[in-house]
Coordinates of C-alpha atoms in Angstrom, one line a residue:
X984 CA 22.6 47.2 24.6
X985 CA 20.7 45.7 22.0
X986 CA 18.2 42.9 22.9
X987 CA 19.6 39.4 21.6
X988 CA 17.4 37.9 18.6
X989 CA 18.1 34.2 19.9
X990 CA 18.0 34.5 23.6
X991 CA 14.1 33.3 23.9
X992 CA 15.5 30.0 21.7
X993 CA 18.8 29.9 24.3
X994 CA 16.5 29.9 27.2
X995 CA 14.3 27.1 26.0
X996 CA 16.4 24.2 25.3
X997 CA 15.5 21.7 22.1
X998 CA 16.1 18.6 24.0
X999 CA 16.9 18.0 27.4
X1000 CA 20.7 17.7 28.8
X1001 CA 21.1 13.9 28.5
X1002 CA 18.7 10.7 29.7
X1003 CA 20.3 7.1 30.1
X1004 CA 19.6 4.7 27.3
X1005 CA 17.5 2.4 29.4
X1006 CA 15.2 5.2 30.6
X1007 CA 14.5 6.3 26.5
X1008 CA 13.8 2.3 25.4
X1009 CA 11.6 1.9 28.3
X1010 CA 9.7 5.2 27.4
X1011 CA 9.7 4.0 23.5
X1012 CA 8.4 0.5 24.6
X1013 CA 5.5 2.2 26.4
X1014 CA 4.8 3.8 23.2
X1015 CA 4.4 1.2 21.1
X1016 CA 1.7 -0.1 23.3
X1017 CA -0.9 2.0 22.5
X1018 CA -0.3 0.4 18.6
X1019 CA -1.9 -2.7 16.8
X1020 CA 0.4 -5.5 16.9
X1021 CA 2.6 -6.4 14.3
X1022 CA 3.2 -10.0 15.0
X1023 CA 0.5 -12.7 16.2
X1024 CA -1.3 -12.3 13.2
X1025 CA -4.1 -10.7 14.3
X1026 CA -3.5 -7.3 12.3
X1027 CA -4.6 -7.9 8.9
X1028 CA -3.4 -4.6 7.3
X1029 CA -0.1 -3.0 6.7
X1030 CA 1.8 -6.1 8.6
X1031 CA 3.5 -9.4 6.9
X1032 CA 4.7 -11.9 9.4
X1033 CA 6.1 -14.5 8.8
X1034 CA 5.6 -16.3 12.0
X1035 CA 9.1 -17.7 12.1
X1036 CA 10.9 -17.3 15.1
X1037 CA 14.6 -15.7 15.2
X1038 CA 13.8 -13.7 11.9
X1039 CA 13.4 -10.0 13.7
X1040 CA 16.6 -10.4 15.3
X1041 CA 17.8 -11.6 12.0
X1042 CA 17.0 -8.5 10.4
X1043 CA 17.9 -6.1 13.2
X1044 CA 21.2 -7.7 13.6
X1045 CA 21.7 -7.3 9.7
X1046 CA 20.6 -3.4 9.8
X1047 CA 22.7 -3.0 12.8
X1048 CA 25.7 -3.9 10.9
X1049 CA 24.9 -1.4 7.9
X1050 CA 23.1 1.8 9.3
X1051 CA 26.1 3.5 9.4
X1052 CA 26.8 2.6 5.7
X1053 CA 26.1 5.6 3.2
X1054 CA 24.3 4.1 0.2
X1055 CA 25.0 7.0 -1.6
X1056 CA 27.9 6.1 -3.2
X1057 CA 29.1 2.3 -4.3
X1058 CA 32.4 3.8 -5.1
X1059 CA 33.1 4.8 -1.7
X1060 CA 31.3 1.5 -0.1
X1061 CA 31.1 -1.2 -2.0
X1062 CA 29.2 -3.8 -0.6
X1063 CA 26.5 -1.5 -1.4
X1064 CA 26.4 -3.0 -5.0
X1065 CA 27.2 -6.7 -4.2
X1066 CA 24.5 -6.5 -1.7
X1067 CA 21.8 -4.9 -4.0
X1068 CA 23.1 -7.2 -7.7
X1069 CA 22.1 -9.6 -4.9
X1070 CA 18.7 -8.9 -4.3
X1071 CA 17.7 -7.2 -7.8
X1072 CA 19.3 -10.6 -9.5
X1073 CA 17.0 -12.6 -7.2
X1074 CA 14.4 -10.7 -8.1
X1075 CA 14.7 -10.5 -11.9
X1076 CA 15.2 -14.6 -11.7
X1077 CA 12.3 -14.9 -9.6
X1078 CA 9.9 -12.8 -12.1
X1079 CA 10.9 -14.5 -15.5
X1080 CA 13.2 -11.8 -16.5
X1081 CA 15.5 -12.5 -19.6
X1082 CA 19.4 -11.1 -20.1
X1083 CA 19.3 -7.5 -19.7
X1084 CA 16.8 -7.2 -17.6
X1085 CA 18.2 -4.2 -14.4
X1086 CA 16.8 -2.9 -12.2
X1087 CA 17.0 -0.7 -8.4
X1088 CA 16.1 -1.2 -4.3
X1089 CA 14.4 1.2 -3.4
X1090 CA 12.3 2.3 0.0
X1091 CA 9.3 0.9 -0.7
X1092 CA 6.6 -0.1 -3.4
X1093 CA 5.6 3.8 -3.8
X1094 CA 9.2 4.9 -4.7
X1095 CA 9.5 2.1 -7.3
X1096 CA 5.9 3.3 -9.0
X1097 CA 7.4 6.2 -8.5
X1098 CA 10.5 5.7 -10.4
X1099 CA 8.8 3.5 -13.2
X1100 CA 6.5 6.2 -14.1
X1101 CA 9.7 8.6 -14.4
X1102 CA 11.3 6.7 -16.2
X1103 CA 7.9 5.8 -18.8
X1104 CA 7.4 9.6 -19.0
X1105 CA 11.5 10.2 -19.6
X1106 CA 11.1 7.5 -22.3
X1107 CA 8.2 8.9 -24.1
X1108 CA 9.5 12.3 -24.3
X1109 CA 12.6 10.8 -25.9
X1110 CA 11.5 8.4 -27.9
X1111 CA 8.3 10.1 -29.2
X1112 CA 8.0 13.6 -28.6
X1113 CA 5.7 13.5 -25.8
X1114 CA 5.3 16.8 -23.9
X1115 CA 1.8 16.1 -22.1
X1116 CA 2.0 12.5 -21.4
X1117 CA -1.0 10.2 -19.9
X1118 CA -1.2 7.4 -17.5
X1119 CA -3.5 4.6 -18.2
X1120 CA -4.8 2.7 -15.1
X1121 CA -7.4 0.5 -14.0
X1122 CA -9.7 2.6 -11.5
X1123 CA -8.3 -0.1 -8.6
X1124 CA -4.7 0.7 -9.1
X1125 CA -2.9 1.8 -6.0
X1126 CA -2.8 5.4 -5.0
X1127 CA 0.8 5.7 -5.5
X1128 CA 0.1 5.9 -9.7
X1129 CA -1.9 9.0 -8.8
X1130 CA 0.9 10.5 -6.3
X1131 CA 3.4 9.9 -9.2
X1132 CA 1.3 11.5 -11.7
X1133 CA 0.7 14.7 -9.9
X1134 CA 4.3 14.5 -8.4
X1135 CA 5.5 14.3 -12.1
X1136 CA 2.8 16.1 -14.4
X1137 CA 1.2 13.1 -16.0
X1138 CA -2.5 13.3 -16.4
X1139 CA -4.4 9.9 -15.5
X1140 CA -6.8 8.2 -17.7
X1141 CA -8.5 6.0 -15.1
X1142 CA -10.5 2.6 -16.8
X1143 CA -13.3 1.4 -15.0
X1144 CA -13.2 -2.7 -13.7
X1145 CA -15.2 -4.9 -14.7
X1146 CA -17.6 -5.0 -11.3
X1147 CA -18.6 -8.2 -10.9
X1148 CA -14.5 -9.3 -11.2
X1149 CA -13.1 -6.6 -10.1
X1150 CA -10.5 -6.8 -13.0
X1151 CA -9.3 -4.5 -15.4
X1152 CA -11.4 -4.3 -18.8
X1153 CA -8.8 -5.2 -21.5
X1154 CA -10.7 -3.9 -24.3
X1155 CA -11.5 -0.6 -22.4
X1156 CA -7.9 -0.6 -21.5
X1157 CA -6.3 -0.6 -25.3
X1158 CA -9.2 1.6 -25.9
X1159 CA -7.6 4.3 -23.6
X1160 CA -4.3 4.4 -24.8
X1161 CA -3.6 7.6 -27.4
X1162 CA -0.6 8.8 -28.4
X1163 CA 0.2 10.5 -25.2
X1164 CA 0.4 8.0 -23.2
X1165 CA 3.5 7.0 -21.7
X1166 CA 2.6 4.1 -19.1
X1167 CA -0.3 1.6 -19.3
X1168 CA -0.5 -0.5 -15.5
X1169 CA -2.0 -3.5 -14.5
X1170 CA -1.8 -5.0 -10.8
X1171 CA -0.9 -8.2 -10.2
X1172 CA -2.9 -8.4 -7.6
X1173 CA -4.9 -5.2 -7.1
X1174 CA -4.3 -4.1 -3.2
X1175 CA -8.2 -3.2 -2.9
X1176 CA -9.5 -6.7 -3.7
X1177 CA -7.0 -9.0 -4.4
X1178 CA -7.7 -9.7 -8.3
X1179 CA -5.0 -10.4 -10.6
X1180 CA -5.8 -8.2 -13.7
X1181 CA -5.9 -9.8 -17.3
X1182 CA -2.1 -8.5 -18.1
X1183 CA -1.4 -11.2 -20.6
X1184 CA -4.4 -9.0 -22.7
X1185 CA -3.3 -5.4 -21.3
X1186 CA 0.4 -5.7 -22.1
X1187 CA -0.1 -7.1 -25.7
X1188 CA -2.5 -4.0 -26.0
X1189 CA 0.0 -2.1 -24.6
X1190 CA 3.3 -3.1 -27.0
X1191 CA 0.4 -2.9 -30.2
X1192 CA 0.5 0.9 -29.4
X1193 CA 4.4 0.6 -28.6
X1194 CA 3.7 1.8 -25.2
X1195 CA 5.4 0.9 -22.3
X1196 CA 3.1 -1.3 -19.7
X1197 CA 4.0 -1.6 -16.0
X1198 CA 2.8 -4.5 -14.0
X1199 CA 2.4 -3.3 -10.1
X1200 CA 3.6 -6.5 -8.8
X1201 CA 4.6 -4.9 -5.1
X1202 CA 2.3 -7.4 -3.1
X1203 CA 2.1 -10.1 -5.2
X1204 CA 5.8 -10.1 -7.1
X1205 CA 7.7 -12.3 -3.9
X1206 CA 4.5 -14.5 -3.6
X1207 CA 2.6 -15.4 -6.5
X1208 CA 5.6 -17.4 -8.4
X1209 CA 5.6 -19.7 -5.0
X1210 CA 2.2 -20.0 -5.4
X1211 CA 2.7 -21.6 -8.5
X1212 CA 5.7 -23.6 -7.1
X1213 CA 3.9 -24.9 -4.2
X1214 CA 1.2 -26.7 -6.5
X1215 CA -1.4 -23.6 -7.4
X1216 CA -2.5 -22.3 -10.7
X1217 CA -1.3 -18.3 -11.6
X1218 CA -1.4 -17.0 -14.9
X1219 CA 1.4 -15.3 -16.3
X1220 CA 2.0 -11.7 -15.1
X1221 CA 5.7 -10.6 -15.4
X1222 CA 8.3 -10.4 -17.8
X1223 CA 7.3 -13.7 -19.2
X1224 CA 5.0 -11.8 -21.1
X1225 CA 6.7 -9.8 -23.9
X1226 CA 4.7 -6.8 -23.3
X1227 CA 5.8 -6.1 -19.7
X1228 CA 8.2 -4.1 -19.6
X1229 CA 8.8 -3.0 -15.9
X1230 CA 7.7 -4.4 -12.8
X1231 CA 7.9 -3.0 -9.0
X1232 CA 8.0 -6.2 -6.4
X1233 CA 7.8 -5.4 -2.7
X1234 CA 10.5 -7.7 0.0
X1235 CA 8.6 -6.3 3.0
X1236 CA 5.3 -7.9 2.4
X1237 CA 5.7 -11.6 1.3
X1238 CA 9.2 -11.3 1.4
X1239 CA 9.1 -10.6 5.1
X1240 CA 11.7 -7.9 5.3
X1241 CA 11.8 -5.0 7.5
X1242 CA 10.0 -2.2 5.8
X1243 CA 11.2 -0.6 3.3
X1244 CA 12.6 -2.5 0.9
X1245 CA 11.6 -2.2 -2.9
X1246 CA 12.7 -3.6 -6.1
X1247 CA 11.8 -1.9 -9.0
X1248 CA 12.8 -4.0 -12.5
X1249 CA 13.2 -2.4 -16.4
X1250 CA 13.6 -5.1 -19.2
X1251 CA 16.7 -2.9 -20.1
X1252 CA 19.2 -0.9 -19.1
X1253 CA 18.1 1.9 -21.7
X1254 CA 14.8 1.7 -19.8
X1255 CA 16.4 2.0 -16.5
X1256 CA 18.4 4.9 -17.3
X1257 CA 15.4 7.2 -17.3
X1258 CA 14.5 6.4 -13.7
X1259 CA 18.2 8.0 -12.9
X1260 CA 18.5 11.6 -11.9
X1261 CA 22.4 12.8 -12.8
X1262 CA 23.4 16.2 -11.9
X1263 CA 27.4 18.0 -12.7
X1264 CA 25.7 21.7 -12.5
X1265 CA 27.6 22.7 -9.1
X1266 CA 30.3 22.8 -7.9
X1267 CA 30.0 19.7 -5.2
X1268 CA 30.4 16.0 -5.9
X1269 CA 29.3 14.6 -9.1
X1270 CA 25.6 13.4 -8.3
X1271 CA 23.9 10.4 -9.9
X1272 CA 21.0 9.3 -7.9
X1273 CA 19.5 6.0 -8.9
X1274 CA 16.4 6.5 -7.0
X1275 CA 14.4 9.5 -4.6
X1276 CA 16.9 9.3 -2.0
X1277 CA 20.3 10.1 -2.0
X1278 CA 22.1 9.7 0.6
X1279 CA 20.0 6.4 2.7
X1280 CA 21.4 3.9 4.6
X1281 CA 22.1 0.4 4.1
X1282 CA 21.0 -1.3 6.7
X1283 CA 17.3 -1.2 5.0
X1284 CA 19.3 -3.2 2.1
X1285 CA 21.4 -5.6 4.1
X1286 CA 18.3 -6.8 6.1
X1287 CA 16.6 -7.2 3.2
X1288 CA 19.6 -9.4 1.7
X1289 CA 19.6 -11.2 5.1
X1290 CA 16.1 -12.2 5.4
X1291 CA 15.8 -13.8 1.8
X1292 CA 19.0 -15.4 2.2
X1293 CA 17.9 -16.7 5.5
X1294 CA 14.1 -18.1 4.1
X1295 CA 15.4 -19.2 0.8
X1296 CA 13.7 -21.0 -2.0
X1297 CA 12.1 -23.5 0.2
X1298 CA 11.6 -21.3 2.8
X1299 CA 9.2 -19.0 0.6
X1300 CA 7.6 -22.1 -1.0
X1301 CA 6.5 -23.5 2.5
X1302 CA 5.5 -19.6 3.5
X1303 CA 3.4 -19.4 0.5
X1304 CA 1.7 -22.5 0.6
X1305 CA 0.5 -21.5 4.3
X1306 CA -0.8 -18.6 2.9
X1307 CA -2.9 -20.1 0.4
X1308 CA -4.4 -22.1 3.5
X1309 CA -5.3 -19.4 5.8
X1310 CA -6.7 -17.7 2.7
X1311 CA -8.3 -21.0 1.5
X1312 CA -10.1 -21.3 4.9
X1313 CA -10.8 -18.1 5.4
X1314 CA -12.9 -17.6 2.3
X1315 CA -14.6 -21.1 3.0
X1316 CA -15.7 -19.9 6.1
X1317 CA -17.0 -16.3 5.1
X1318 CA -19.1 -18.0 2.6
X1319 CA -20.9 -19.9 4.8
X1320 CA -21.3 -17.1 7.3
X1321 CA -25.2 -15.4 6.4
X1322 CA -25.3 -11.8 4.9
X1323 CA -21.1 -12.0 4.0
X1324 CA -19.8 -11.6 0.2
X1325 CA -16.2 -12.1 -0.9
X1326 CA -15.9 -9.8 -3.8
X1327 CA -14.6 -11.5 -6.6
X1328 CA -12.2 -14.4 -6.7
X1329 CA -9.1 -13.3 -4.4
X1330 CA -6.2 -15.0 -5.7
X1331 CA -2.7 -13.8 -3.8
X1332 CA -3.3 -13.4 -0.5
X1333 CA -5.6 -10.6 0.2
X1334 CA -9.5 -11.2 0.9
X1335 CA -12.2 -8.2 0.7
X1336 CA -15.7 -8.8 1.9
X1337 CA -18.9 -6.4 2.3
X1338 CA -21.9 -7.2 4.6
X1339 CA -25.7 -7.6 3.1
X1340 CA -28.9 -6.5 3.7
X1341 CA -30.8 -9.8 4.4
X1342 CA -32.3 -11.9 1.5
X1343 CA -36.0 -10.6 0.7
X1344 CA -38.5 -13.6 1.3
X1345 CA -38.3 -14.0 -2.4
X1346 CA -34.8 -14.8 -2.7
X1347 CA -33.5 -11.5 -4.1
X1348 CA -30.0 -10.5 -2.6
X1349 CA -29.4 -8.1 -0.2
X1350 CA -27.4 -5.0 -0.9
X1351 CA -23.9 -4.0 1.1
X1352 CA -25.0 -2.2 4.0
X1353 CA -22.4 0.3 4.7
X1354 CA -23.5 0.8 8.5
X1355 CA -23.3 -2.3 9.6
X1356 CA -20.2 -2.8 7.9
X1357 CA -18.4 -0.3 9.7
X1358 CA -19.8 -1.4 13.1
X1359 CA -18.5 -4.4 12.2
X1360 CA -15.2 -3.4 12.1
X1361 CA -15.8 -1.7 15.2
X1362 CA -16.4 -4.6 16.9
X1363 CA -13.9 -6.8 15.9
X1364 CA -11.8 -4.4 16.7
X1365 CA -12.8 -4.4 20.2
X1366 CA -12.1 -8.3 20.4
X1367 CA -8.5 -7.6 19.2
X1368 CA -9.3 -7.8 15.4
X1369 CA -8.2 -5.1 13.0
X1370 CA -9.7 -5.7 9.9
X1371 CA -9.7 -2.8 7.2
X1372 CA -12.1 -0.5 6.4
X1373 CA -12.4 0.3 2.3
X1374 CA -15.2 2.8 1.6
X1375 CA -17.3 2.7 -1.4
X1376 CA -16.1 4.1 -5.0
X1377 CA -17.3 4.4 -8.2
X1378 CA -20.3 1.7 -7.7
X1379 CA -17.9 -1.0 -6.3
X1380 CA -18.9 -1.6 -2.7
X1381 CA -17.8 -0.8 0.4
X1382 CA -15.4 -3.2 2.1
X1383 CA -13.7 -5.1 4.8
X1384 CA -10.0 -6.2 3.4
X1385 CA -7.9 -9.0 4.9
X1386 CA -4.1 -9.6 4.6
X1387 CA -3.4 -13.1 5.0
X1388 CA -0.1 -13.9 6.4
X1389 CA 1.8 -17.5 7.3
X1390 CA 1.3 -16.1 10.8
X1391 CA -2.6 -16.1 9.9
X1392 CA -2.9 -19.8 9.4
X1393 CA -3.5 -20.5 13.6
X1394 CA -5.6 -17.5 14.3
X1395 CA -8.1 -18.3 11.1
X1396 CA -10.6 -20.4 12.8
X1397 CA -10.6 -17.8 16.4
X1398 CA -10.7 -15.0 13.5
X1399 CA -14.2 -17.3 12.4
X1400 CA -15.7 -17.3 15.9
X1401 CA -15.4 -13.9 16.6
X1402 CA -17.2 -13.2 13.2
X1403 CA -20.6 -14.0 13.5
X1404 CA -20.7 -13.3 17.4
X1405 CA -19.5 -9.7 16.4
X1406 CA -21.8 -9.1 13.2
X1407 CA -24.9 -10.0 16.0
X1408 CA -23.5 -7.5 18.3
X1409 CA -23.6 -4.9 15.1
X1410 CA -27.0 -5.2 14.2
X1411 CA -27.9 -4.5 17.5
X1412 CA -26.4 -1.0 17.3
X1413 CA -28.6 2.0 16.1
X1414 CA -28.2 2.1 12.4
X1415 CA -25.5 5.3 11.5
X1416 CA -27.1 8.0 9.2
X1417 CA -26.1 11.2 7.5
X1418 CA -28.2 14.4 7.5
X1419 CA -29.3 15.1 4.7
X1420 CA -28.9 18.7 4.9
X1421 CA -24.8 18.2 5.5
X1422 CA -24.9 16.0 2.1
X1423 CA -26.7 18.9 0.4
X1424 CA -23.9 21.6 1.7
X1425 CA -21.3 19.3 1.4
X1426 CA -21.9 18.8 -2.4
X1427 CA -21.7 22.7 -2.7
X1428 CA -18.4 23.3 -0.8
X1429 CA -15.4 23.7 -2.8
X1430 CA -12.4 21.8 -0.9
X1431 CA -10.1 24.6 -2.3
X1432 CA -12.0 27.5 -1.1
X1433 CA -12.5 26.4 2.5
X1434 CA -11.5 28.4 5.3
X1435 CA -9.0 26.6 8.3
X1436 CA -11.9 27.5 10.3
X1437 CA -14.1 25.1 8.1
X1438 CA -12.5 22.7 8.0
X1439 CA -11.5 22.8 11.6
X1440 CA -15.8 22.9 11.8
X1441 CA -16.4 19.9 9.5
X1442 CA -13.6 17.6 11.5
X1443 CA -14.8 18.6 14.6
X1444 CA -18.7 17.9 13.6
X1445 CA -17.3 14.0 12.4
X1446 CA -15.7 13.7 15.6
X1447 CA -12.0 14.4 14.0
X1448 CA -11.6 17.5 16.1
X1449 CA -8.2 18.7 17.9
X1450 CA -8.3 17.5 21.1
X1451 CA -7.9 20.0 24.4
X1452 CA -4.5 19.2 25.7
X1453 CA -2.4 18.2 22.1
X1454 CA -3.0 16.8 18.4
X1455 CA -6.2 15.4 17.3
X1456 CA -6.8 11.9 18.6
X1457 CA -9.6 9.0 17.0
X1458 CA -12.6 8.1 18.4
X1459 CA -12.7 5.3 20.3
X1460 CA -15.3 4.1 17.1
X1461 CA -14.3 5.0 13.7
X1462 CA -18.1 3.6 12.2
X1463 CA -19.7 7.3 12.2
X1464 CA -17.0 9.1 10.7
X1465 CA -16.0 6.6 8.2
X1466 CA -19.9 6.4 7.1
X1467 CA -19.3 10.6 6.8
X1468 CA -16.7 10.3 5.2
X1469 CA -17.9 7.9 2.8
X1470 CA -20.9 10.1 1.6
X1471 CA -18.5 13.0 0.9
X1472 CA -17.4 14.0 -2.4
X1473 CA -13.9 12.7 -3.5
X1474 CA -11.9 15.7 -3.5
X1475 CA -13.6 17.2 -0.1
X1476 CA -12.9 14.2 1.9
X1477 CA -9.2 14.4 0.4
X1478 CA -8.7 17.9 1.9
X1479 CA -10.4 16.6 5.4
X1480 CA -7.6 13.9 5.4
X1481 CA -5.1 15.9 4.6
X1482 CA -6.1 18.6 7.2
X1483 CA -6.9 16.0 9.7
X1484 CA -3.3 14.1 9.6
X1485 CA -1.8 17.6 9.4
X1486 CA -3.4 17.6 12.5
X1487 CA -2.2 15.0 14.2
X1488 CA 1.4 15.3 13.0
X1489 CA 1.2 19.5 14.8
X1490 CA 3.2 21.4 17.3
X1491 CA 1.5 22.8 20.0

């Protein structure tokens, strides 16, 4: 008898016979403990909380109704559309949009980049012929352009900022634009820094060329326009302007909706129509997909539609003007705080700030001081803080960023405490350095020639390393390998990252 192929599979099962349900949420509560928190405001990355009470259950209730619910197809379930007219209409209303305006929910703010660069590239083959088309971006626009780019074979033109603003360069923007470019962006504001680029200026440049200009409005889109209604100054930076002619808005930051939930806006439906993908080459079910995904469920969407519902105009208004105080006293009291500069003039929620060198006895400013920096987050982090860690590029400096939130406003002056006891605890700690000899080798290594067995060498020398018993865990102090990792050439410390997450997310 021959042996059987699938026996060794047979005898070890894939999951186990059965547990009850209390004994899995139990064991997925103990989990989550090991996490940052998402609500207390204390977690000043990747989070938005509202710090209303009754709105998670709001939202899980909502999901709870439609996870079973095939967004797929509208045809078959037809809520689907009601429920997402809803929230796209809301959103085109809220962003100055005028009749014709359409646009898409999507997962999140890097699917509707995503989709607007699709449909920019779509358009300018179309429309003009483009084969090998370009994507103009300030160098601080989010990572996602450059994941659509290479996702979709666009090659980026990256425009320095101006570095004392932090802002897009206008002139060196229109500059850029050939007669392959498909997409010029601005951010509105930029994630890094918190700056709200000049897109009046970019998007005129922009339509002079006839080129289509997205404005990356995924944090700022559901805040910025109740800024303005809650008494504060913003410029115009959506389809207000005539040059604009697709903007991506995010509902899970300051909308406060369960992540993810996207909107992605075209000012037309002819526009729109080159985000869709539309498929009758088999012999299945006709398939129009109006974003990535096809088959998703709706419970994403119908929490979404609950939670804006729920907060409503005034609702948002009050949310955003508590924002603008936590930020207002937060940056009043980092500037009175020695050796701490905000970089430019944040404007929409998000703070950045670097540490300094002291003063020299002549006045002279110090310079950021990327060691104590990262301590610094180190420390905070051990009294319950987690601010984020931006390393240095292109001669803008390295960083702490904030995310304010309305949940932010009560922890602001605890946040202020902590600071300074935390920055003296820093300096106290040996200062990190970087052989020199690893920054000589490093520059020589070519990310695409390196061996697993290299790379397994460097991670393990920065303290990255697999652990003995499973996947790769963190140190317990991220300062020395962040200060590595800052020293490293771009496209080697992208191939350390990518190897070092592979190894976290690994069988054993």
């Amino acid at each position: 008898m021959q042996p059987d192929p699938t026996a060794s599979a047979q005898e070890t099962p894939a999951l186990p016979a059965g547990r009850p349900a209390a004994e899995i949420l139990t064991e997925l509560k103990a989990l989550r403990t090991a996490d940052a928190p998402t609500r207390g405001g204390r977690t000043f990355a990747y989070v938005y909380d509202a710090g209303r009470e009754g709105l998670d259950e709001l939202a899980a209730e909502a999901y709870a109704a439609y996870a079973t619910v095939n967004g797929l197809d509208p045809t078959v379930f037809p809520s689907v559309a009601r429920l997402e007219n809803g929230l796209v209409g809301a959103a085109a209303a809220l962003l100055g949009a005028p009749p014709g305006v359409q646009g898409t929910f999507t997962s999140g703010g890097t699917e509707s980049i995503l989709l607007a660069v699709k449909a920019a590239r779509d358009h300018a083959r179309s429309t003009r012929g483009v084969t090998d088309p370009q994507l103009v971006l300030p160098s601080t626009a989010h990572a996602a352009f450059h994941k659509a780019a290479a996702y979709l074979g666009l090659e980026p033109v990256v425009v320095p900022v101006d570095p004392v603003t932090y802002k897009a360069n206008p002139t060196a923007m229109a500059a850029a634009i050939t007669p392959r470019t498909a997409l010029v962006v601005a951010s509105a504001p930029s994630y890094a820094h918190g700056v709200i680029d000049p897109v009046a200026r970019i998007a005129e440049a922009a339509a002079e060329h006839e080129v289509l200009c997205h404005v990356d409005a995924c944090i700022g889109g559901w805040l910025l326009p109740y800024l303005r209604r809650a008494g504060r100054t913003v410029e115009p930076f959506d389809f207000s302007l005539p040059g604009v002619t697709s903007v991506s808005v995010d509902l899970h930051k300051y909308g406060y909706a369960d992540k993810g939930a996207s909107v992605v806006l075209h000012r037309n439906a002819e526009l729109r129509r080159h985000q869709y993908f539309a498929h009758a080459g088999w012999p299945g079910y006709p398939v129009v997909n109006p974003t990535v995904q096809g088959t998703k469920s709706a419970g994403l969407l119908a929490q979404a539609w609950a939670v804006l519902q729920h907060i409503g105009e005034d609702g948002y208004t009050s949310l955003a003007a508590r924002v603008a105080e936590a930020s207002d006293h937060l940056i009043e009291g980092l500037r009175t705080t020695p050796d701490l500069h905000i970089l430019g003039e944040p404007e929409a929620g998000l703070v950045a700030f670097t540490v300094l060198t002291p003063a020299t006895p002549d006045g002279t400013t110090g310079t950021p001081d990327l060691s104590l920096l990262l301590h610094l987050a180190d420390e905070m982090r051990v009294r319950g803080w987690y601010l984020q860690p931006q390393l240095s590029f292109d001669g803008l400096p390295p960083n702490l960023h904030l995310t304010l939130t309305p949940a932010t406003v009560d922890r602001v002056d605890a946040l202020l405490t902590d600071l300074p006891e935390a920055l003296t605890e820093a300096r106290t700690l040996p200062p990190i350095t970087t052989d020199p000899a690893l920054t000589d080798l490093a520059a020589t290594l070519d990310p695409d020639t390196l061996t697993p067995e290299d790379v397994a060498g460097i991670l393990a020398f920065a303290g990255l390393g697999e652990s003995a018993d499973g996947p790769a865990r963190l140190p317990d102090r991220m300062a020395p390998v962040l200060y590595l990792l800052d020293t490293l050439p771009g496209r080697l410390k992208e191939r350390l990252l990518t190897e070092f997450v592979g190894s976290v997310f690994r069988l054993r």
